[in-house]
Amino acid sequence: LSASPPAVVLFLSLLGLAAAGKLLVVPVDGSHWLSMREVLDILQQKGHEVVVVAPEVTMHIKPSKNFEMKMYAGPITQEEMEKDFKAFLYSFFEEGSFLKRFLKVYEHMKRLGNLSVSSCEYLLQNKELMMYLQESKFDALLTDPVIPCGVILAEHLSLPSVYFLRGIPCGLDFEATQCPNPPSYVPRAFSQLTDHMTFLQRVKNLLFNTQNLFLCDFVFDPFSKLASEFLQREVTVQDLLRKGSVWL
C-alpha cells in the first residue's frame, strides 16, 4: 500500500460515497508524513474537508492549500529537533555488532520517545485547540499510530479511527489485531533475515524477538500513562489500538 497511494485513496474514498466528510488528521513527521500527504491531497480534491493538527516545530508538516492546519506549541526548538532526528537516522547506518547498533538505536528511540510524549501532552492540554476539535464534529480521524497521540485523541473525541502505517515498534500492531506473526516465518528487526530461513536462522530470529519483551515498555508505557491520566481511566496503548476501524 505504501508503494501505491492511489489504492489507498480509492479505499478511503469509499468511506464517503454519499457525501464528502470532515477528516481530522494527526500525522507523524518525516517519511510517514510524506506518504500520508499524497492521500490527503487527493481526498481534498474529492471534496472532503481535511484538518491537520501538528506541532509548530516540524521537519516536513507545513501548511497547504489542500487542508486546514491547526498548530500548537511543543517542547523543542527547530534546531534541537533536527539534531535529534539526524542522530537517530545515522544510527541505523553505523557499522558494528548487533549489540552496539541496537544500544545506539535504543538510546535515540528513548530520546525521541520522550519528546513525542511531551509533544502529545502539549496537544492534549491545549484547552483552546481541544475545544475547537470537540465542537468541529469530525466524521473520522486519520493517524499514523507509530506515535499513538492520535489514537488517544480519537478515543477522547469518540471518533472512528483510520490507521495509516508501515509498522509499530515491538510488533504491537500484530498484538492489537491478533494477526499471526510467528518468528519461525516473519523476520524480526535488525536480524537481516528474509522469509526464507534455515533452521539455525529461525533460532536466530527467535532470539532477536526477545527484544520485544522490554522494547514495548519504554516506548509505549509513557503513552499508556498519559492516556490513563487524560481519559481518567486505566488504559493501555494496546487497548486503544484494538479500537481502530481501518488499518492501512
PDB file of C-alpha atoms in Angstrom:
ATOM      1  CA  LEU A   1       0.000   0.000   0.000  1.00  0.00           C
ATOM      2  CA  SER A   2       2.859   2.402   0.741  1.00  0.00           C
ATOM      3  CA  ALA A   3       4.022   1.932  -2.852  1.00  0.00           C
ATOM      4  CA  SER A   4       0.554   2.534  -4.259  1.00  0.00           C
ATOM      5  CA  PRO A   5      -1.084   5.714  -2.871  1.00  0.00           C
ATOM      6  CA  PRO A   6      -3.930   5.520  -5.451  1.00  0.00           C
ATOM      7  CA  ALA A   7      -5.014   2.193  -3.961  1.00  0.00           C
ATOM      8  CA  VAL A   8      -5.139   3.754  -0.506  1.00  0.00           C
ATOM      9  CA  VAL A   9      -7.029   6.774  -1.810  1.00  0.00           C
ATOM     10  CA  LEU A  10      -9.556   4.540  -3.561  1.00  0.00           C
ATOM     11  CA  PHE A  11     -10.210   2.632  -0.346  1.00  0.00           C
ATOM     12  CA  LEU A  12     -10.562   5.787   1.756  1.00  0.00           C
ATOM     13  CA  SER A  13     -12.833   7.360  -0.849  1.00  0.00           C
ATOM     14  CA  LEU A  14     -15.304   4.516  -0.398  1.00  0.00           C
ATOM     15  CA  LEU A  15     -15.905   5.792   3.130  1.00  0.00           C
ATOM     16  CA  GLY A  16     -17.665   8.852   1.775  1.00  0.00           C
ATOM     17  CA  LEU A  17     -19.563   7.896  -1.370  1.00  0.00           C
ATOM     18  CA  ALA A  18     -22.814   9.502  -0.184  1.00  0.00           C
ATOM     19  CA  ALA A  19     -21.318  12.866   0.778  1.00  0.00           C
ATOM     20  CA  ALA A  20     -17.982  14.494   1.467  1.00  0.00           C
ATOM     21  CA  GLY A  21     -16.769  14.083   5.040  1.00  0.00           C
ATOM     22  CA  LYS A  22     -14.777  16.055   7.572  1.00  0.00           C
ATOM     23  CA  LEU A  23     -11.492  14.357   8.435  1.00  0.00           C
ATOM     24  CA  LEU A  24      -9.245  15.126  11.403  1.00  0.00           C
ATOM     25  CA  VAL A  25      -5.617  14.162  10.760  1.00  0.00           C
ATOM     26  CA  VAL A  26      -2.941  13.641  13.438  1.00  0.00           C
ATOM     27  CA  PRO A  27       0.226  12.806  11.460  1.00  0.00           C
ATOM     28  CA  VAL A  28       3.763  11.730  12.319  1.00  0.00           C
ATOM     29  CA  ASP A  29       6.608  13.829  10.903  1.00  0.00           C
ATOM     30  CA  GLY A  30       9.255  12.621   8.473  1.00  0.00           C
ATOM     31  CA  SER A  31       8.743   9.981   5.799  1.00  0.00           C
ATOM     32  CA  HIS A  32       5.490   8.938   7.493  1.00  0.00           C
ATOM     33  CA  TRP A  33       4.020  12.334   6.619  1.00  0.00           C
ATOM     34  CA  LEU A  34       5.347  12.394   3.051  1.00  0.00           C
ATOM     35  CA  SER A  35       3.310   9.271   2.256  1.00  0.00           C
ATOM     36  CA  MET A  36       0.183  10.460   4.050  1.00  0.00           C
ATOM     37  CA  ARG A  37       0.218  13.889   2.394  1.00  0.00           C
ATOM     38  CA  GLU A  38      -0.419  12.388  -1.049  1.00  0.00           C
ATOM     39  CA  VAL A  39      -3.567  10.750   0.278  1.00  0.00           C
ATOM     40  CA  LEU A  40      -4.780  13.987   1.865  1.00  0.00           C
ATOM     41  CA  ASP A  41      -4.237  15.970  -1.329  1.00  0.00           C
ATOM     42  CA  ILE A  42      -6.462  13.641  -3.331  1.00  0.00           C
ATOM     43  CA  LEU A  43      -9.101  13.387  -0.599  1.00  0.00           C
ATOM     44  CA  GLN A  44      -9.359  17.178  -0.646  1.00  0.00           C
ATOM     45  CA  GLN A  45      -9.750  17.124  -4.419  1.00  0.00           C
ATOM     46  CA  LYS A  46     -12.667  14.723  -3.946  1.00  0.00           C
ATOM     47  CA  GLY A  47     -14.451  17.231  -1.743  1.00  0.00           C
ATOM     48  CA  HIS A  48     -13.516  16.075   1.745  1.00  0.00           C
ATOM     49  CA  GLU A  49     -12.651  18.706   4.350  1.00  0.00           C
ATOM     50  CA  VAL A  50      -9.265  17.943   5.895  1.00  0.00           C
ATOM     51  CA  VAL A  51      -7.926  19.443   9.137  1.00  0.00           C
ATOM     52  CA  VAL A  52      -4.338  18.610  10.153  1.00  0.00           C
ATOM     53  CA  VAL A  53      -3.189  19.014  13.754  1.00  0.00           C
ATOM     54  CA  ALA A  54       0.582  19.316  14.230  1.00  0.00           C
ATOM     55  CA  PRO A  55       3.152  21.000  16.493  1.00  0.00           C
ATOM     56  CA  GLU A  56       4.621  24.325  15.437  1.00  0.00           C
ATOM     57  CA  VAL A  57       8.101  22.792  15.088  1.00  0.00           C
ATOM     58  CA  THR A  58       8.230  20.099  12.377  1.00  0.00           C
ATOM     59  CA  MET A  59      10.518  18.936   9.586  1.00  0.00           C
ATOM     60  CA  HIS A  60       8.014  18.391   6.791  1.00  0.00           C
ATOM     61  CA  ILE A  61       4.478  19.104   8.046  1.00  0.00           C
ATOM     62  CA  LYS A  62       3.790  22.538   6.585  1.00  0.00           C
ATOM     63  CA  PRO A  63       0.624  24.486   5.693  1.00  0.00           C
ATOM     64  CA  SER A  64      -1.016  23.681   2.361  1.00  0.00           C
ATOM     65  CA  LYS A  65      -3.935  24.975   0.307  1.00  0.00           C
ATOM     66  CA  ASN A  66      -5.318  21.417   0.342  1.00  0.00           C
ATOM     67  CA  PHE A  67      -6.036  21.309   4.067  1.00  0.00           C
ATOM     68  CA  GLU A  68      -6.613  23.488   7.090  1.00  0.00           C
ATOM     69  CA  MET A  69      -3.830  23.351   9.643  1.00  0.00           C
ATOM     70  CA  LYS A  70      -4.110  23.746  13.398  1.00  0.00           C
ATOM     71  CA  MET A  71      -0.781  24.148  15.181  1.00  0.00           C
ATOM     72  CA  TYR A  72       0.184  24.027  18.834  1.00  0.00           C
ATOM     73  CA  ALA A  73       3.320  24.848  20.815  1.00  0.00           C
ATOM     74  CA  GLY A  74       5.695  21.985  21.556  1.00  0.00           C
ATOM     75  CA  PRO A  75       8.591  21.166  23.904  1.00  0.00           C
ATOM     76  CA  ILE A  76      11.501  21.553  21.454  1.00  0.00           C
ATOM     77  CA  THR A  77      13.120  24.056  19.108  1.00  0.00           C
ATOM     78  CA  GLN A  78      13.698  23.533  15.391  1.00  0.00           C
ATOM     79  CA  GLU A  79      17.447  23.144  15.883  1.00  0.00           C
ATOM     80  CA  GLU A  80      17.079  20.564  18.656  1.00  0.00           C
ATOM     81  CA  MET A  81      14.585  18.539  16.638  1.00  0.00           C
ATOM     82  CA  GLU A  82      16.765  18.404  13.518  1.00  0.00           C
ATOM     83  CA  LYS A  83      19.797  17.386  15.581  1.00  0.00           C
ATOM     84  CA  ASP A  84      17.908  14.550  17.296  1.00  0.00           C
ATOM     85  CA  PHE A  85      16.410  13.193  14.073  1.00  0.00           C
ATOM     86  CA  LYS A  86      19.739  13.211  12.244  1.00  0.00           C
ATOM     87  CA  ALA A  87      21.434  11.331  15.101  1.00  0.00           C
ATOM     88  CA  PHE A  88      18.602   8.775  15.107  1.00  0.00           C
ATOM     89  CA  LEU A  89      18.773   8.176  11.348  1.00  0.00           C
ATOM     90  CA  TYR A  90      22.563   7.922  11.265  1.00  0.00           C
ATOM     91  CA  SER A  91      22.469   5.260  13.991  1.00  0.00           C
ATOM     92  CA  PHE A  92      20.781   2.853  11.553  1.00  0.00           C
ATOM     93  CA  PHE A  93      23.718   3.042   9.151  1.00  0.00           C
ATOM     94  CA  GLU A  94      26.542   2.692  11.646  1.00  0.00           C
ATOM     95  CA  GLU A  95      28.659  -0.436  11.424  1.00  0.00           C
ATOM     96  CA  GLY A  96      29.443  -2.753  14.291  1.00  0.00           C
ATOM     97  CA  SER A  97      27.976  -5.630  16.266  1.00  0.00           C
ATOM     98  CA  PHE A  98      24.267  -6.123  16.724  1.00  0.00           C
ATOM     99  CA  LEU A  99      24.516  -5.186  20.409  1.00  0.00           C
ATOM    100  CA  LYS A 100      26.344  -1.940  19.649  1.00  0.00           C
ATOM    101  CA  ARG A 101      23.879  -0.943  16.912  1.00  0.00           C
ATOM    102  CA  PHE A 102      20.875  -1.928  18.994  1.00  0.00           C
ATOM    103  CA  LEU A 103      22.007   0.096  22.011  1.00  0.00           C
ATOM    104  CA  LYS A 104      22.577   3.128  19.787  1.00  0.00           C
ATOM    105  CA  VAL A 105      19.102   2.869  18.278  1.00  0.00           C
ATOM    106  CA  TYR A 106      17.649   2.228  21.733  1.00  0.00           C
ATOM    107  CA  GLU A 107      19.251   5.390  23.093  1.00  0.00           C
ATOM    108  CA  HIS A 108      17.939   7.587  20.276  1.00  0.00           C
ATOM    109  CA  MET A 109      14.492   5.985  20.326  1.00  0.00           C
ATOM    110  CA  LYS A 110      14.207   6.707  24.034  1.00  0.00           C
ATOM    111  CA  ARG A 111      15.105  10.355  23.457  1.00  0.00           C
ATOM    112  CA  LEU A 112      12.633  10.743  20.578  1.00  0.00           C
ATOM    113  CA  GLY A 113      10.016   8.803  22.517  1.00  0.00           C
ATOM    114  CA  ASN A 114      10.241  11.204  25.450  1.00  0.00           C
ATOM    115  CA  LEU A 115       9.888  14.147  23.075  1.00  0.00           C
ATOM    116  CA  SER A 116       6.861  12.532  21.415  1.00  0.00           C
ATOM    117  CA  VAL A 117       5.129  12.041  24.766  1.00  0.00           C
ATOM    118  CA  SER A 118       5.845  15.648  25.750  1.00  0.00           C
ATOM    119  CA  SER A 119       4.529  16.925  22.421  1.00  0.00           C
ATOM    120  CA  CYS A 120       1.358  14.854  22.810  1.00  0.00           C
ATOM    121  CA  GLU A 121       0.881  16.224  26.308  1.00  0.00           C
ATOM    122  CA  TYR A 122       1.161  19.770  24.953  1.00  0.00           C
ATOM    123  CA  LEU A 123      -1.612  18.955  22.463  1.00  0.00           C
ATOM    124  CA  LEU A 124      -3.973  17.325  24.960  1.00  0.00           C
ATOM    125  CA  GLN A 125      -3.515  20.173  27.445  1.00  0.00           C
ATOM    126  CA  ASN A 126      -4.183  22.887  24.857  1.00  0.00           C
ATOM    127  CA  LYS A 127      -7.700  23.791  26.034  1.00  0.00           C
ATOM    128  CA  GLU A 128      -8.463  26.172  23.179  1.00  0.00           C
ATOM    129  CA  LEU A 129      -7.487  23.654  20.491  1.00  0.00           C
ATOM    130  CA  MET A 130      -9.241  20.769  22.236  1.00  0.00           C
ATOM    131  CA  MET A 131     -12.447  22.792  22.470  1.00  0.00           C
ATOM    132  CA  TYR A 132     -12.234  23.519  18.739  1.00  0.00           C
ATOM    133  CA  LEU A 133     -11.775  19.826  17.953  1.00  0.00           C
ATOM    134  CA  GLN A 134     -14.726  18.843  20.134  1.00  0.00           C
ATOM    135  CA  GLU A 135     -17.013  21.413  18.516  1.00  0.00           C
ATOM    136  CA  SER A 136     -15.971  20.678  14.922  1.00  0.00           C
ATOM    137  CA  LYS A 137     -17.976  17.441  14.578  1.00  0.00           C
ATOM    138  CA  PHE A 138     -15.442  15.401  12.596  1.00  0.00           C
ATOM    139  CA  ASP A 139     -16.535  12.196  10.864  1.00  0.00           C
ATOM    140  CA  ALA A 140     -13.282  10.271  11.383  1.00  0.00           C
ATOM    141  CA  LEU A 141      -9.673  10.602  12.496  1.00  0.00           C
ATOM    142  CA  LEU A 142      -6.714   9.564  10.341  1.00  0.00           C
ATOM    143  CA  THR A 143      -3.399   8.961  12.089  1.00  0.00           C
ATOM    144  CA  ASP A 144      -0.146   7.026  11.997  1.00  0.00           C
ATOM    145  CA  PRO A 145      -0.247   5.061  15.279  1.00  0.00           C
ATOM    146  CA  VAL A 146       3.530   4.562  15.422  1.00  0.00           C
ATOM    147  CA  ILE A 147       3.174   7.546  17.792  1.00  0.00           C
ATOM    148  CA  PRO A 148      -0.191   6.915  19.463  1.00  0.00           C
ATOM    149  CA  CYS A 149      -1.182  10.509  20.235  1.00  0.00           C
ATOM    150  CA  GLY A 150      -3.861  10.433  17.518  1.00  0.00           C
ATOM    151  CA  VAL A 151      -5.112   7.133  18.935  1.00  0.00           C
ATOM    152  CA  ILE A 152      -5.656   8.786  22.341  1.00  0.00           C
ATOM    153  CA  LEU A 153      -7.369  11.769  20.726  1.00  0.00           C
ATOM    154  CA  ALA A 154      -9.720   9.531  18.709  1.00  0.00           C
ATOM    155  CA  GLU A 155     -10.844   7.818  21.917  1.00  0.00           C
ATOM    156  CA  HIS A 156     -11.393  11.154  23.650  1.00  0.00           C
ATOM    157  CA  LEU A 157     -13.451  12.544  20.743  1.00  0.00           C
ATOM    158  CA  SER A 158     -15.286   9.218  20.188  1.00  0.00           C
ATOM    159  CA  LEU A 159     -14.252   9.179  16.533  1.00  0.00           C
ATOM    160  CA  PRO A 160     -13.769   6.129  14.286  1.00  0.00           C
ATOM    161  CA  SER A 161     -10.037   5.922  13.560  1.00  0.00           C
ATOM    162  CA  VAL A 162      -8.214   5.017  10.367  1.00  0.00           C
ATOM    163  CA  TYR A 163      -4.571   3.941  10.782  1.00  0.00           C
ATOM    164  CA  PHE A 164      -2.067   4.687   8.010  1.00  0.00           C
ATOM    165  CA  LEU A 165       1.189   2.972   8.895  1.00  0.00           C
ATOM    166  CA  ARG A 166       4.174   0.885   7.911  1.00  0.00           C
ATOM    167  CA  GLY A 167       4.589  -0.783  11.282  1.00  0.00           C
ATOM    168  CA  ILE A 168       4.768  -0.252  15.037  1.00  0.00           C
ATOM    169  CA  PRO A 169       7.754  -0.978  17.312  1.00  0.00           C
ATOM    170  CA  CYS A 170       7.819  -4.405  19.007  1.00  0.00           C
ATOM    171  CA  GLY A 171       5.008  -5.735  16.819  1.00  0.00           C
ATOM    172  CA  LEU A 172       2.241  -4.105  18.824  1.00  0.00           C
ATOM    173  CA  ASP A 173       0.141  -3.805  15.672  1.00  0.00           C
ATOM    174  CA  PHE A 174       0.171  -7.607  15.369  1.00  0.00           C
ATOM    175  CA  GLU A 175      -0.747  -7.975  19.042  1.00  0.00           C
ATOM    176  CA  ALA A 176      -3.586  -5.463  18.864  1.00  0.00           C
ATOM    177  CA  THR A 177      -5.148  -7.080  15.792  1.00  0.00           C
ATOM    178  CA  GLN A 178      -4.317 -10.666  16.855  1.00  0.00           C
ATOM    179  CA  CYS A 179      -2.631 -11.080  13.480  1.00  0.00           C
ATOM    180  CA  PRO A 180      -0.288 -14.109  13.182  1.00  0.00           C
ATOM    181  CA  ASN A 181       3.359 -13.064  13.404  1.00  0.00           C
ATOM    182  CA  PRO A 182       5.375 -16.228  14.161  1.00  0.00           C
ATOM    183  CA  PRO A 183       9.171 -15.784  14.466  1.00  0.00           C
ATOM    184  CA  SER A 184       9.589 -19.037  12.550  1.00  0.00           C
ATOM    185  CA  TYR A 185       8.431 -17.270   9.377  1.00  0.00           C
ATOM    186  CA  VAL A 186       8.457 -13.499   9.863  1.00  0.00           C
ATOM    187  CA  PRO A 187      11.950 -11.898  10.088  1.00  0.00           C
ATOM    188  CA  ARG A 188      12.484  -9.559  13.037  1.00  0.00           C
ATOM    189  CA  ALA A 189      14.018  -6.092  13.040  1.00  0.00           C
ATOM    190  CA  PHE A 190      17.844  -5.958  12.924  1.00  0.00           C
ATOM    191  CA  SER A 191      18.074  -9.668  12.048  1.00  0.00           C
ATOM    192  CA  GLN A 192      18.871  -9.036   8.346  1.00  0.00           C
ATOM    193  CA  LEU A 193      16.950 -12.238   7.563  1.00  0.00           C
ATOM    194  CA  THR A 194      14.313 -12.903   4.902  1.00  0.00           C
ATOM    195  CA  ASP A 195      11.181 -15.041   5.000  1.00  0.00           C
ATOM    196  CA  HIS A 196      13.274 -17.974   3.684  1.00  0.00           C
ATOM    197  CA  MET A 197      15.294 -19.207   6.667  1.00  0.00           C
ATOM    198  CA  THR A 198      17.248 -22.302   7.604  1.00  0.00           C
ATOM    199  CA  PHE A 199      16.641 -23.919  10.989  1.00  0.00           C
ATOM    200  CA  LEU A 200      19.561 -22.076  12.599  1.00  0.00           C
ATOM    201  CA  GLN A 201      18.358 -18.806  11.113  1.00  0.00           C
ATOM    202  CA  ARG A 202      14.925 -19.425  12.622  1.00  0.00           C
ATOM    203  CA  VAL A 203      16.592 -19.917  16.005  1.00  0.00           C
ATOM    204  CA  LYS A 204      18.482 -16.651  15.492  1.00  0.00           C
ATOM    205  CA  ASN A 205      15.232 -14.923  14.544  1.00  0.00           C
ATOM    206  CA  LEU A 206      13.593 -16.195  17.722  1.00  0.00           C
ATOM    207  CA  LEU A 207      16.435 -14.722  19.790  1.00  0.00           C
ATOM    208  CA  PHE A 208      16.026 -11.370  18.050  1.00  0.00           C
ATOM    209  CA  ASN A 209      12.352 -11.490  19.002  1.00  0.00           C
ATOM    210  CA  THR A 210      13.247 -11.297  22.705  1.00  0.00           C
ATOM    211  CA  GLN A 211      13.979  -7.583  22.317  1.00  0.00           C
ATOM    212  CA  ASN A 212      10.197  -7.064  22.218  1.00  0.00           C
ATOM    213  CA  LEU A 213       9.932  -8.189  25.836  1.00  0.00           C
ATOM    214  CA  PHE A 214      11.307  -4.846  27.016  1.00  0.00           C
ATOM    215  CA  LEU A 215      11.119  -2.627  23.908  1.00  0.00           C
ATOM    216  CA  CYS A 216       7.368  -2.093  24.314  1.00  0.00           C
ATOM    217  CA  ASP A 217       7.759  -0.984  27.903  1.00  0.00           C
ATOM    218  CA  PHE A 218       9.926   2.047  27.322  1.00  0.00           C
ATOM    219  CA  VAL A 219       8.249   3.003  24.016  1.00  0.00           C
ATOM    220  CA  PHE A 220       4.581   2.755  24.964  1.00  0.00           C
ATOM    221  CA  ASP A 221       4.290   2.768  28.767  1.00  0.00           C
ATOM    222  CA  PRO A 222       4.616   6.583  28.915  1.00  0.00           C
ATOM    223  CA  PHE A 223       1.776   6.896  26.379  1.00  0.00           C
ATOM    224  CA  SER A 224      -0.345   4.421  28.359  1.00  0.00           C
ATOM    225  CA  LYS A 225       0.228   6.528  31.477  1.00  0.00           C
ATOM    226  CA  LEU A 226      -0.611   9.739  29.606  1.00  0.00           C
ATOM    227  CA  ALA A 227      -3.762   8.185  28.113  1.00  0.00           C
ATOM    228  CA  SER A 228      -4.913   6.903  31.513  1.00  0.00           C
ATOM    229  CA  GLU A 229      -4.475  10.328  33.097  1.00  0.00           C
ATOM    230  CA  PHE A 230      -6.145  12.168  30.222  1.00  0.00           C
ATOM    231  CA  LEU A 231      -9.068   9.753  29.749  1.00  0.00           C
ATOM    232  CA  GLN A 232      -9.382   9.308  33.539  1.00  0.00           C
ATOM    233  CA  ARG A 233      -9.401   5.520  33.461  1.00  0.00           C
ATOM    234  CA  GLU A 234      -6.777   2.789  33.280  1.00  0.00           C
ATOM    235  CA  VAL A 235      -5.987   2.009  29.665  1.00  0.00           C
ATOM    236  CA  THR A 236      -3.020   0.804  27.600  1.00  0.00           C
ATOM    237  CA  VAL A 237      -1.933   1.728  24.092  1.00  0.00           C
ATOM    238  CA  GLN A 238      -2.771  -1.811  23.006  1.00  0.00           C
ATOM    239  CA  ASP A 239      -6.330  -1.373  24.332  1.00  0.00           C
ATOM    240  CA  LEU A 240      -6.743   1.773  22.252  1.00  0.00           C
ATOM    241  CA  LEU A 241      -5.189   0.287  19.119  1.00  0.00           C
ATOM    242  CA  ARG A 242      -7.761  -2.509  19.182  1.00  0.00           C
ATOM    243  CA  LYS A 243     -10.469   0.089  18.556  1.00  0.00           C
ATOM    244  CA  GLY A 244      -9.083   1.071  15.154  1.00  0.00           C
ATOM    245  CA  SER A 245     -11.789   0.923  12.466  1.00  0.00           C
ATOM    246  CA  VAL A 246      -9.494   0.550   9.441  1.00  0.00           C
ATOM    247  CA  TRP A 247      -5.805  -0.411   9.236  1.00  0.00           C
ATOM    248  CA  LEU A 248      -3.951   0.633   6.076  1.00  0.00           C
TER     249      LEU A 248
END
